[in-house]
Structures are given as structure tokens and as C-alpha cells.
mmCIF file of C-alpha atoms in Angstrom:
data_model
loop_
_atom_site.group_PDB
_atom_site.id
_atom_site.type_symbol
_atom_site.label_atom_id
_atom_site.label_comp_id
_atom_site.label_asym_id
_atom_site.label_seq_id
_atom_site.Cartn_x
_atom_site.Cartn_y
_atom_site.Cartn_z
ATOM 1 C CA UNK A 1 0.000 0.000 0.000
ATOM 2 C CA UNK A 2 1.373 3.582 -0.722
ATOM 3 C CA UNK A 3 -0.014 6.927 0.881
ATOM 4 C CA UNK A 4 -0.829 9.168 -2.371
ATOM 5 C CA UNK A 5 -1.215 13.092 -1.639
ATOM 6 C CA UNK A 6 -3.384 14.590 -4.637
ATOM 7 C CA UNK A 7 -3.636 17.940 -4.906
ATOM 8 C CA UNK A 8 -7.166 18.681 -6.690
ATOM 9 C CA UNK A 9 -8.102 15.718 -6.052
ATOM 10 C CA UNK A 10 -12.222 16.296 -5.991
ATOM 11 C CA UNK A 11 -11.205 18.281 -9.222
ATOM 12 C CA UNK A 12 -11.899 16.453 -12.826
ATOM 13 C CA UNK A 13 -8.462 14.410 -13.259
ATOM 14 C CA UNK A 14 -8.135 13.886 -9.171
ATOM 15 C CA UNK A 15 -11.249 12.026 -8.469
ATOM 16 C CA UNK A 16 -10.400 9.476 -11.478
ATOM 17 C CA UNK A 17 -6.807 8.879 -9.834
ATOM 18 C CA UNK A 18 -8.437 8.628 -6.321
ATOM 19 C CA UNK A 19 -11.223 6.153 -7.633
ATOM 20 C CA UNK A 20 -7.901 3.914 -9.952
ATOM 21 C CA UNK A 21 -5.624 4.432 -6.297
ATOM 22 C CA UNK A 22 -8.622 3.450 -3.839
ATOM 23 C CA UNK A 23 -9.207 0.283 -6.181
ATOM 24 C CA UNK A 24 -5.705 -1.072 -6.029
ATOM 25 C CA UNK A 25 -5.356 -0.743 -2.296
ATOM 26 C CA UNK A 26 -3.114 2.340 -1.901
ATOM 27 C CA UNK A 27 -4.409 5.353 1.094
ATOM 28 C CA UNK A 28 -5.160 8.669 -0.642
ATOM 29 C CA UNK A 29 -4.659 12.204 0.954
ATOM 30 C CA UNK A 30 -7.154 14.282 -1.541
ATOM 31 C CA UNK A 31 -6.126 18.429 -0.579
ATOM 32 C CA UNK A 32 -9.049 20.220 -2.816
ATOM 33 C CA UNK A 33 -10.127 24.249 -1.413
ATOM 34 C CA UNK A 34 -13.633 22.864 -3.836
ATOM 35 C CA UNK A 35 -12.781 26.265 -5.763
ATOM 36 C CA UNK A 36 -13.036 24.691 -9.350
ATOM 37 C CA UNK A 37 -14.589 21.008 -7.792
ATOM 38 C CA UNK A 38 -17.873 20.191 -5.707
ATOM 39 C CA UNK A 39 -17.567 18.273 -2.601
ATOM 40 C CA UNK A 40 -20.760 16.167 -3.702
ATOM 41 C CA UNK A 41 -18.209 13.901 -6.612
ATOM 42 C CA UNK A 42 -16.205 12.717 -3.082
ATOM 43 C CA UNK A 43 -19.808 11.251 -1.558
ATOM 44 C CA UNK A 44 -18.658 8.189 -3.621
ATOM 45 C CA UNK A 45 -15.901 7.038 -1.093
ATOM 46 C CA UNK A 46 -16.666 5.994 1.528
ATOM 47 C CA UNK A 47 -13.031 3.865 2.581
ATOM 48 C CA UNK A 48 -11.465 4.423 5.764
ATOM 49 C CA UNK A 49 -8.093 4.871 3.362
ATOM 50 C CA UNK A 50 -9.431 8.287 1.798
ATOM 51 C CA UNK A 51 -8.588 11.396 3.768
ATOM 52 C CA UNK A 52 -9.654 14.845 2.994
ATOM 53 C CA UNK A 53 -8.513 18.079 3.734
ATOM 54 C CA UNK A 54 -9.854 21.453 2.816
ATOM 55 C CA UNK A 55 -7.090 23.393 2.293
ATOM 56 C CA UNK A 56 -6.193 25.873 -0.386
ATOM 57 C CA UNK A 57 -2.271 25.007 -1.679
ATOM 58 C CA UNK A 58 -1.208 28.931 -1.897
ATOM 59 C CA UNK A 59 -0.935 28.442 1.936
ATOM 60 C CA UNK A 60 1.684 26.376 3.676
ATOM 61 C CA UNK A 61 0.396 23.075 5.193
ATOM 62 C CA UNK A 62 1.771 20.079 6.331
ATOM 63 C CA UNK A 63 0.450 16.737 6.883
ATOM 64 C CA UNK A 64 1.977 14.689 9.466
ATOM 65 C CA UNK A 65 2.121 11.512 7.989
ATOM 66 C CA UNK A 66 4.794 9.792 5.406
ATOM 67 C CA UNK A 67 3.396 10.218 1.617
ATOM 68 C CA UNK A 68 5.273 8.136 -0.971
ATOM 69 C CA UNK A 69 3.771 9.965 -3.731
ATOM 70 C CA UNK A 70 2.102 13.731 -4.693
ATOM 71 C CA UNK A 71 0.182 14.259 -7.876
ATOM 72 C CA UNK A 72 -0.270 17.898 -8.268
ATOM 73 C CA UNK A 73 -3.440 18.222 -9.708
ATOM 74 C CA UNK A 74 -4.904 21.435 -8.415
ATOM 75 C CA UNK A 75 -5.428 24.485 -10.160
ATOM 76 C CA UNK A 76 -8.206 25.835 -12.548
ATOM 77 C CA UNK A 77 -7.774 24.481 -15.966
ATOM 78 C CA UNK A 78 -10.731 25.588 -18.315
ATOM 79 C CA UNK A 79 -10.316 29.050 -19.802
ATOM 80 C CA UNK A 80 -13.457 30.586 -18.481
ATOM 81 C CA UNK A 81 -12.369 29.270 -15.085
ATOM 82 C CA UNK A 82 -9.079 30.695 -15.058
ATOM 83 C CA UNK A 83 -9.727 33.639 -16.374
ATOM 84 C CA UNK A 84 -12.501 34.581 -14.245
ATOM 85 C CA UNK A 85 -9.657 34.765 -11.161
ATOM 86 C CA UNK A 86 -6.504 34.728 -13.105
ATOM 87 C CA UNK A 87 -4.637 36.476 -9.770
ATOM 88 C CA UNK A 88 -6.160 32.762 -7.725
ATOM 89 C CA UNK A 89 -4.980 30.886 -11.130
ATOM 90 C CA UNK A 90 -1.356 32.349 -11.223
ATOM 91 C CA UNK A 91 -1.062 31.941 -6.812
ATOM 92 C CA UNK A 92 -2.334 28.430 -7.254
ATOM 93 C CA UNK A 93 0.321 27.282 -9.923
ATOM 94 C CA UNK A 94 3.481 29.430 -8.228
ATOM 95 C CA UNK A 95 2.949 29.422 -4.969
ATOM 96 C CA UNK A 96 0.814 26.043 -4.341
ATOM 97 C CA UNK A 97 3.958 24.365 -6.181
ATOM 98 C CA UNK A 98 6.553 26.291 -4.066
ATOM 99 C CA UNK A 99 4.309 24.429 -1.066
ATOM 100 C CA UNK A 100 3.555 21.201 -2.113
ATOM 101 C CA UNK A 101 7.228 20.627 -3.224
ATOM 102 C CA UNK A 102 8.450 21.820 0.463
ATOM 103 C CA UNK A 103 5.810 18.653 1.582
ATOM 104 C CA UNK A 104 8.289 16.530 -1.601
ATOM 105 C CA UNK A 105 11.559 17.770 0.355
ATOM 106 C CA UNK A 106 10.127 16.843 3.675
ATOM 107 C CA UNK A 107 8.873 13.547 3.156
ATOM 108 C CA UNK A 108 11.337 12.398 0.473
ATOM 109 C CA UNK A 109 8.246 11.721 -1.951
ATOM 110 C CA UNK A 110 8.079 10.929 -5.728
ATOM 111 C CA UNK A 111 6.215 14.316 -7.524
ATOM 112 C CA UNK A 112 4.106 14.370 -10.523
ATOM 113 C CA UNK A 113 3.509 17.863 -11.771
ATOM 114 C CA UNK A 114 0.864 18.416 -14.188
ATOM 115 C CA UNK A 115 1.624 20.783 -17.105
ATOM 116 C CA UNK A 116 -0.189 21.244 -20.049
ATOM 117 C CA UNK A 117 -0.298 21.644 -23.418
ATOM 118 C CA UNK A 118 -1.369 25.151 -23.151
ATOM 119 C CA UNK A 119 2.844 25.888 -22.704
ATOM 120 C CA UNK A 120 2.677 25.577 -26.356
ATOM 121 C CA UNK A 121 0.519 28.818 -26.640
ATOM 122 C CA UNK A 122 -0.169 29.207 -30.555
ATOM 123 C CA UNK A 123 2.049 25.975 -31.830
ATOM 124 C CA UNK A 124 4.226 27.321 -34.368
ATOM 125 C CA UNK A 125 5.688 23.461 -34.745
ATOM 126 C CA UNK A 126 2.855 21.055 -35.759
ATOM 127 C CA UNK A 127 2.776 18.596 -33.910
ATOM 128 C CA UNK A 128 4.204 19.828 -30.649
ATOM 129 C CA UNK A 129 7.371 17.833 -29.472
ATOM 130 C CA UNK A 130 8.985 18.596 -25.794
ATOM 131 C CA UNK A 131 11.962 20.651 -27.096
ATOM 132 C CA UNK A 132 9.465 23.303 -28.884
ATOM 133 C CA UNK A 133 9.503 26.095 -26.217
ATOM 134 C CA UNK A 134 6.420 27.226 -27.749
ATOM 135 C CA UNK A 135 4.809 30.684 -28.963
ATOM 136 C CA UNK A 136 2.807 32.452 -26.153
ATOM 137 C CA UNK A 137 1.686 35.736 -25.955
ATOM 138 C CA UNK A 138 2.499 36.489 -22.123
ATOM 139 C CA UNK A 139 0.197 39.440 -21.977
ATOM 140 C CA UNK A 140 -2.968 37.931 -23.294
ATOM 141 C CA UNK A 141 -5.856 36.619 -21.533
ATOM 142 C CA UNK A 142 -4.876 33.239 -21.424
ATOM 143 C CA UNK A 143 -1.594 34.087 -19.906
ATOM 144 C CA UNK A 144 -2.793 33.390 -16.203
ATOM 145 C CA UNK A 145 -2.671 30.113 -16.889
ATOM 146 C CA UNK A 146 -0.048 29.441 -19.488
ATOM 147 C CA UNK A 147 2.251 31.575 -18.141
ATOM 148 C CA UNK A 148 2.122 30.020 -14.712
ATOM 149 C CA UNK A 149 2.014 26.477 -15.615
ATOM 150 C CA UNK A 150 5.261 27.891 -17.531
ATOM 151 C CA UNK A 151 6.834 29.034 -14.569
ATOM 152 C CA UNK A 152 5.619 25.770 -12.059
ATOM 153 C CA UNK A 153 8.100 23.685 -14.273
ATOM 154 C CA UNK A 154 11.044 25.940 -14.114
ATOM 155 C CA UNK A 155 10.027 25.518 -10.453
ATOM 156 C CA UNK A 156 9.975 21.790 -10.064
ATOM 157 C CA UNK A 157 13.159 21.234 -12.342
ATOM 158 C CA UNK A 158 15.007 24.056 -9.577
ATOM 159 C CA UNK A 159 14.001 21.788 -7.011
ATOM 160 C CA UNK A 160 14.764 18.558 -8.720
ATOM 161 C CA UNK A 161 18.137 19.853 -9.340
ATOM 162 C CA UNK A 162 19.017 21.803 -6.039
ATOM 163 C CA UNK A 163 16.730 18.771 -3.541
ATOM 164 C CA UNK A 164 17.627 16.072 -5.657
ATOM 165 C CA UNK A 165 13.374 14.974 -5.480
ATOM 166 C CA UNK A 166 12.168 12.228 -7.433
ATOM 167 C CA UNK A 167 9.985 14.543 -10.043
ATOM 168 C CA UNK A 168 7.732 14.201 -12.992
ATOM 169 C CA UNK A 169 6.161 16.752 -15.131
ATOM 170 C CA UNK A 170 3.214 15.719 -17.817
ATOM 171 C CA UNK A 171 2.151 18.114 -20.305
ATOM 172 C CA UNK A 172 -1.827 17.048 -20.829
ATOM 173 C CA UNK A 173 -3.531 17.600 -23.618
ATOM 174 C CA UNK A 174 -6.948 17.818 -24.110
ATOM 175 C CA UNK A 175 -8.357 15.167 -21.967
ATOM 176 C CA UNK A 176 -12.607 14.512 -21.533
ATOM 177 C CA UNK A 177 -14.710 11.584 -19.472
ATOM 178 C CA UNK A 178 -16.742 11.658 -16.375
ATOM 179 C CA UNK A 179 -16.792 13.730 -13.240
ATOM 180 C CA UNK A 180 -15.756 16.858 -15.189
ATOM 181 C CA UNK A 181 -17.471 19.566 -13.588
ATOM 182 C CA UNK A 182 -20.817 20.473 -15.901
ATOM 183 C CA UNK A 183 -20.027 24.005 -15.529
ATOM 184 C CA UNK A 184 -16.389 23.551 -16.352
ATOM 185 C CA UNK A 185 -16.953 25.146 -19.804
ATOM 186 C CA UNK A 186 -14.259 22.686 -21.931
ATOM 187 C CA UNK A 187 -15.725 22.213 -25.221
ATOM 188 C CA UNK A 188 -16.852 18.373 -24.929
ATOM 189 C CA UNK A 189 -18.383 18.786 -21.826
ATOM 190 C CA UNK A 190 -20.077 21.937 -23.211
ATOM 191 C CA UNK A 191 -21.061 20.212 -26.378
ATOM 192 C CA UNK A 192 -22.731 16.891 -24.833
ATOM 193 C CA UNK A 193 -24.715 19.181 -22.012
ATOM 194 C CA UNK A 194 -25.490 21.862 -24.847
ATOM 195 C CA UNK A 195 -26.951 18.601 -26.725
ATOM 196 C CA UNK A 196 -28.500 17.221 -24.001
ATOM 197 C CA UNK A 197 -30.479 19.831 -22.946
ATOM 198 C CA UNK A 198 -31.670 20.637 -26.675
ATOM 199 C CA UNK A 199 -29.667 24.254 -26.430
ATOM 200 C CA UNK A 200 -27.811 25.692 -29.326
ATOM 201 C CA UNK A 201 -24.126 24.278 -29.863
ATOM 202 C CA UNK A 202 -21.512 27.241 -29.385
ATOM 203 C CA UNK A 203 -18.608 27.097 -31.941
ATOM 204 C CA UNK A 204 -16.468 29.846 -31.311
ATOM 205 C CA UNK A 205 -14.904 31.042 -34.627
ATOM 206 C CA UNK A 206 -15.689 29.143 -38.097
ATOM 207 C CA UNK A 207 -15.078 25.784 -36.113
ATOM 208 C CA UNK A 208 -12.147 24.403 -38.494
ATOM 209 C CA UNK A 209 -9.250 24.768 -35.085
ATOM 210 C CA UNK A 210 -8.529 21.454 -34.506
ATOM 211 C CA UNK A 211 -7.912 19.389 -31.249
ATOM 212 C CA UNK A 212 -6.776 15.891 -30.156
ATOM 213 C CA UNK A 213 -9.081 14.555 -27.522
ATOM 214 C CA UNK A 214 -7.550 11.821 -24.740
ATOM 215 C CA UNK A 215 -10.109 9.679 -22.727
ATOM 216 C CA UNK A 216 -9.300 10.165 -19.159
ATOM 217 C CA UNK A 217 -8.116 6.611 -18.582
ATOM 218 C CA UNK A 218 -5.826 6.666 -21.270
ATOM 219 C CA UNK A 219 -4.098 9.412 -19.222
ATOM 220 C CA UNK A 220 -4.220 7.913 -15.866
ATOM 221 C CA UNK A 221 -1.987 5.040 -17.617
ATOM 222 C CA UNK A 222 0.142 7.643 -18.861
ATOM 223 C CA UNK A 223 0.602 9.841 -15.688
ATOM 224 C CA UNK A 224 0.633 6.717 -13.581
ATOM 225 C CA UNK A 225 3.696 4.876 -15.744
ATOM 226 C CA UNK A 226 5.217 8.242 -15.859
ATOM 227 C CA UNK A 227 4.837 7.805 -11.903
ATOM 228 C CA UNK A 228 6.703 4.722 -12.103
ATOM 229 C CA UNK A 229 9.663 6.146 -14.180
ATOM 230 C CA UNK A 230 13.065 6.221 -11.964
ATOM 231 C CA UNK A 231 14.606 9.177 -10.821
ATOM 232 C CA UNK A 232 16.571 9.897 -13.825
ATOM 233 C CA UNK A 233 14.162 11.031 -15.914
ATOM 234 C CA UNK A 234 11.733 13.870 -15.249
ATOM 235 C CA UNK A 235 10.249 14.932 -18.334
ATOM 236 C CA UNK A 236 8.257 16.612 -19.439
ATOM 237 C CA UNK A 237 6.335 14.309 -21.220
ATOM 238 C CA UNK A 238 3.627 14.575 -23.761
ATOM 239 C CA UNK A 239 0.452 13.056 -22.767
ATOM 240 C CA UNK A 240 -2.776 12.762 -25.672
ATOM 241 C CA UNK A 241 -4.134 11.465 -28.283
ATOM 242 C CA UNK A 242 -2.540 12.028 -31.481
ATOM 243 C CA UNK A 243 -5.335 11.761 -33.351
ATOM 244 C CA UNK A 244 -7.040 15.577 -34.867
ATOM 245 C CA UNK A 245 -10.810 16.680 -35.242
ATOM 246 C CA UNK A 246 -11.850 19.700 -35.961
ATOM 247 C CA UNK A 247 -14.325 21.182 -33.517
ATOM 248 C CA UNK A 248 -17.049 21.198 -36.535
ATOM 249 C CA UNK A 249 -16.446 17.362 -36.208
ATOM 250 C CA UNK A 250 -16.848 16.833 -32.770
ATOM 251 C CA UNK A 251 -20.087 19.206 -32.446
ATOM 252 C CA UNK A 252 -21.511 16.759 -35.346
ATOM 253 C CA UNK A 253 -20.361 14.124 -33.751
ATOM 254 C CA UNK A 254 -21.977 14.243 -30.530
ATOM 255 C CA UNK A 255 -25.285 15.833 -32.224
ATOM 256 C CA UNK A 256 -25.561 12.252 -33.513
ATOM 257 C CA UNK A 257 -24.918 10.416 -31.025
ATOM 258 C CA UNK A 258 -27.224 11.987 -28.543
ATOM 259 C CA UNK A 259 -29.933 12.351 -31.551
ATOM 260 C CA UNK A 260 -30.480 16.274 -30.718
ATOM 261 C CA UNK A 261 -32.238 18.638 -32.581
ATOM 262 C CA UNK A 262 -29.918 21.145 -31.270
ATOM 263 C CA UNK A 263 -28.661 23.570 -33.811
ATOM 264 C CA UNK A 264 -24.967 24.884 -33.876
ATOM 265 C CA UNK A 265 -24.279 28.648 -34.482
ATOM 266 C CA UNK A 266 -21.077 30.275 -34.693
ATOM 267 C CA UNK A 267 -19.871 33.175 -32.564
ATOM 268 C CA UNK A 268 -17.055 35.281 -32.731
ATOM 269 C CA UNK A 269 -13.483 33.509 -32.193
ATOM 270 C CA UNK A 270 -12.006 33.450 -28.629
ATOM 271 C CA UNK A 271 -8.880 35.783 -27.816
ATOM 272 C CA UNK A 272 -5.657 33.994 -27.602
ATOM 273 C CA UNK A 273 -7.480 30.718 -28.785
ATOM 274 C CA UNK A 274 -5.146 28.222 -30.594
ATOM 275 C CA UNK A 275 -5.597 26.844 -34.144
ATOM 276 C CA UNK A 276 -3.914 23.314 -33.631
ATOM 277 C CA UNK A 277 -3.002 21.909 -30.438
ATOM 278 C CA UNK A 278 -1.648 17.482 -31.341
ATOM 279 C CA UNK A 279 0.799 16.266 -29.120
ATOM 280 C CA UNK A 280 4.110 14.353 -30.295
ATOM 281 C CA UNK A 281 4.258 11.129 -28.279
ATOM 282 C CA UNK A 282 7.134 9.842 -29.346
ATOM 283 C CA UNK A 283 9.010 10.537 -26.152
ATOM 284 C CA UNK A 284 5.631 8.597 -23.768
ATOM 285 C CA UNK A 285 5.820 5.291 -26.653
ATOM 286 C CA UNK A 286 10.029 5.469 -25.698
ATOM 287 C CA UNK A 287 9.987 5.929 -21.994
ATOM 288 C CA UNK A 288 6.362 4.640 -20.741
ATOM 289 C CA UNK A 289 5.780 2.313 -23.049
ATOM 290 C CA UNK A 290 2.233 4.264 -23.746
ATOM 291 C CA UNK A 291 0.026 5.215 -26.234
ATOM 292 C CA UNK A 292 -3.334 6.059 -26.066
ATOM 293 C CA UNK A 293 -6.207 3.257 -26.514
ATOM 294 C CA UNK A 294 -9.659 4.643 -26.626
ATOM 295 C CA UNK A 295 -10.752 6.249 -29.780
ATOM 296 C CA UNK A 296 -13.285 9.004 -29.550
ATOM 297 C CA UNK A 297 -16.483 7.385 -30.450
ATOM 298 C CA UNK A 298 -15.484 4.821 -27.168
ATOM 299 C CA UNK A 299 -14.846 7.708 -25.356
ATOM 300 C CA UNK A 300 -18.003 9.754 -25.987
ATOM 301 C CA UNK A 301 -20.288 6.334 -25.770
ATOM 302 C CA UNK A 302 -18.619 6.441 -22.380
ATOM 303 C CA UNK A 303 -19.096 9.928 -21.281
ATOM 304 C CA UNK A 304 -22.509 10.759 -22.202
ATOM 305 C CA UNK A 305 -24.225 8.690 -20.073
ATOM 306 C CA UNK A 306 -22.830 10.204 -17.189
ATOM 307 C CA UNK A 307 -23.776 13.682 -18.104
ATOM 308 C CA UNK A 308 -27.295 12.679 -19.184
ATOM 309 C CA UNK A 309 -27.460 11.039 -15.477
ATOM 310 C CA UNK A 310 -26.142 13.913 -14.045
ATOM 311 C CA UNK A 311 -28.556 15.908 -15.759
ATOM 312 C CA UNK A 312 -31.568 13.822 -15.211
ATOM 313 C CA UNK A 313 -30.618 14.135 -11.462
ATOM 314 C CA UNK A 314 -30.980 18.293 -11.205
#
């Protein structure tokens, strides 16, 4: 049995790894401050090996207990959730990392940062390997979050190098499934409730920007073999699908799949908004042995009932 400290863990991401972690065994610390999460998605465990604490990272804590591992999992991700407290967004990814690697130094544990595809900004390099330092526009909207997920790896890599700590960083691309937050405003989840509810399908733009869209177990196996990597590598890593739609496609897509008579209009493109975002996973096939497995049409077949439950429960 380990002792797993996830940071966001009653976020979208955390409560999949706590459900995988609480299945094999392992005791899981979930730290969540419910900012961009509802307590209600942790009403589903009920084992005497989950512990929660309310805490909000940007403040020192401590634990008092050995952890083995910390996923870092906590910070607003969506772009109408960051950028409606980018100040909270940038505190969360600076100094919550500053914090939870102090609890990393402490307790000698393994840590997985998660990064993100957004510290590509607007890809000039199609698709985006781990040596393209990327094209973002640090004054834009966006730049909360890209800027500061930016800045959390130069921050783990100056504590892997100066502490010596085990660490991992994953840069996740566009990732979908259940328990992400109805509200959260990410374009699937929009799409299927947008569907679902018979309202007009919002395509910001003409709709031809494409995206690569990972089932969330797909990534658990990635972040979790990343996990399992030995000390000498760190990352980052790529973590997607490699596979492109257009966002035309996927509205389509889920249209016929939930049989809607939902209509799609077109509004005016998003600031800052990138035109191509596909991952390069050469690097995850060479050192994790991982690809991912479930196509989109899985994927969707997967999520939608879980929305249209969700719903139905309102």
C-alpha cells in the first residue's frame, strides 16, 4: 500500500486517480479548497483509506504523515475558469507548487507535476514535441494560466536539481470523461450538455481549429507509468491522443450520437485561442511504453451517459 497526496483531487483528473488508487489498495490524501470542484463527486468514497482536507495550496500546510507519492493536480484548468480569477490561477500554480514541493523535500516523496499543453501557446511546430519552447503571448488573456504552468516547471526542475526529489512533469492535452465539472466550460463537456439539454451548440470562430481529444483513462496510464519512471528522468512528457478533429467534427459528432435537434451557431473567435493543439508522443511510446487506446467514439459512448445522469438528477 502507498499513501498518495493529490492535490485537486475532488477536481476532474483527481477524483479518477483517487477512484484507480482506492481500487488497487493504496491510502489517498485528496487536498481540494472545492474552488473549481464540488464536494458532492467525493460522496462516492466511503473507505477508511481516503482522507480529505480542505485546504487551499497557496498556503503552507503540512500533513503529518509519510506520503510516498504527490500528484499535483490542483489548479483551474478551463479558460473561463481561469480567467474569471486569473490572480487565484497564477497563486495556485506558483505558490501552491513552491508548497507542495516543500511537503516533496520533507517527506522524500516521488512528484508528478501536471503541465499542459497550453505551454505551447499558438504551436508554431505542428505537432508539438517537448523541445518546442512554444509561442505564447504572455500578456494575453490566457496568460494566467499558461504563463504560470510555464513558470511551475522551471520551479519543479530548480528543485529537482538543487533537492535532488524524485519529479515528474506531464504536459496534458486535451483530456474529456466523467466527473468533469458540468459548468467547467471545456468544449466536450459543453457540447454533450449543450446537446442534451436541446440548447444551441456554441462554436467559437468558423469551427475548423482542430484538437486531439484523450479519454481520461488513457491518461491515468500515462501519468501513472510516468509515476513509475526512476529518478533519472523527469520529463516533461507529452500526454494525448494524437489523433485531430476539428471542432465542426466533434459538435456533429456528438449531435448524432445523442440524436439532438440542437442547432450549432457560430460566434465570434475566442482571444488567444489556438488553431492546432496534437501532441508528439514519441518521447511517452520510448519511456512509458504508452500510447493512447480509446478512440473518440469509445470515449463519448462512455461519457454521455454520465452527463445525461447527471442531468436527469438536477
Amino acid at each position: 500500500m502507498k499513501t498518495i497526496l493529490i492535490a485537486g483531487g475532488a477536481g476532474f483528473i483527481g477524483i479518477n486517480l483517487c477512484k484507480r488508487f482506492l481500487n488497487e489498495g493504496n491510502r489517498i490524501i485528496c487536498v481540494d479548497n472545492f474552488y473549481t470542484s464540488n464536494k458532492r463527486n467525493l460522496e462516492i468514497f466511503s473507505s477508511e483509506n481516503f482522507k480529505l482536507i480542505e485546504h487551499d495550496i497557496i498556503t503552507p500546510f503540512d500533513i503529518d504523515e509519510d506520503i510516498d507519492e504527490i500528484y499535483n493536480l490542483a489548479s483551474p484548468t478551463s479558460p473561463f475558469t481561469y480567467q474569471s480569477n486569473p490572480l487565484q490561477t497564477i497563486k495556485t500554480n506558483v505558490h501552491g507548487v513552491f508548497n507542495l514541493l516543500d511537503l516533496a523535500v520533507k517527506y522524500d516523496a516521488k512528484f508528478l507535476q501536471s503541465s499542459t499543453s497550453e505551454v505551447y501557446g499558438e504551436p508554431l511546430e505542428h505537432p508539438q514535441k517537448e523541445s518546442y519552447w512554444g509561442n505564447v503571448n504572455p500578456n494575453g488573456i490566457r496568460s494566467c494560466y499558461d504563463e504560470s504552468k510555464r513558470c511551475a516547471e522551471s520551479i519543479c526542475l530548480n528543485y529537482h536539481r538543487e533537492y535532488g526529489i524524485n519529479l515528474k512533469i506531464a504536459r496534458i492535452f486535451n483530456t474529456y470523461g466523467p466527473y468533469m465539472d458540468i459548468l467547467d466550460g471545456r468544449v466536450v463537456t459543453n457540447f454533450i450538455i449543450q446537446a442534451l439539454k436541446g440548447e444551441d451548440i456554441t462554436i467559437y470562430g468558423e469551427g475548423l481549429q482542430t484538437r486531439s481529444f484523450c479519454y481520461i483513462d488513457d491518461l491515468l496510464d500515462g501519468l501513472i507509468k510516468l509515476m513509475d519512471t526512476g529518478n533519472e528522468f523527469t520529463g516533461p512528457v507529452n500526454l494525448g491522443n494524437t489523433i485531430e478533429f476539428t471542432i465542426s467534427d466533434l459538435a456533429n459528432k456528438i449531435l448524432e450520437k445523442i440524436d439532438s435537434n440542437s442547432k450549432i451557431i457560430y460566434l465570434p473567435q475566442a482571444q488567444d485561442d489556438p488553431t492546432q493543439r496534437k501532441p508528439d508522443i514519441s518521447l511517452a511510446k520510448e519511456k512509458l511504453s504508452w500510447q493512447p487506446k480509446v478512440m473518440l467514439d469509445e470515449g463519448l459512448d462512455n461519457t454521455i451517459p454520465y452527463y445525461r445522469d447527471l442531468i436527469n438528477s438536477l
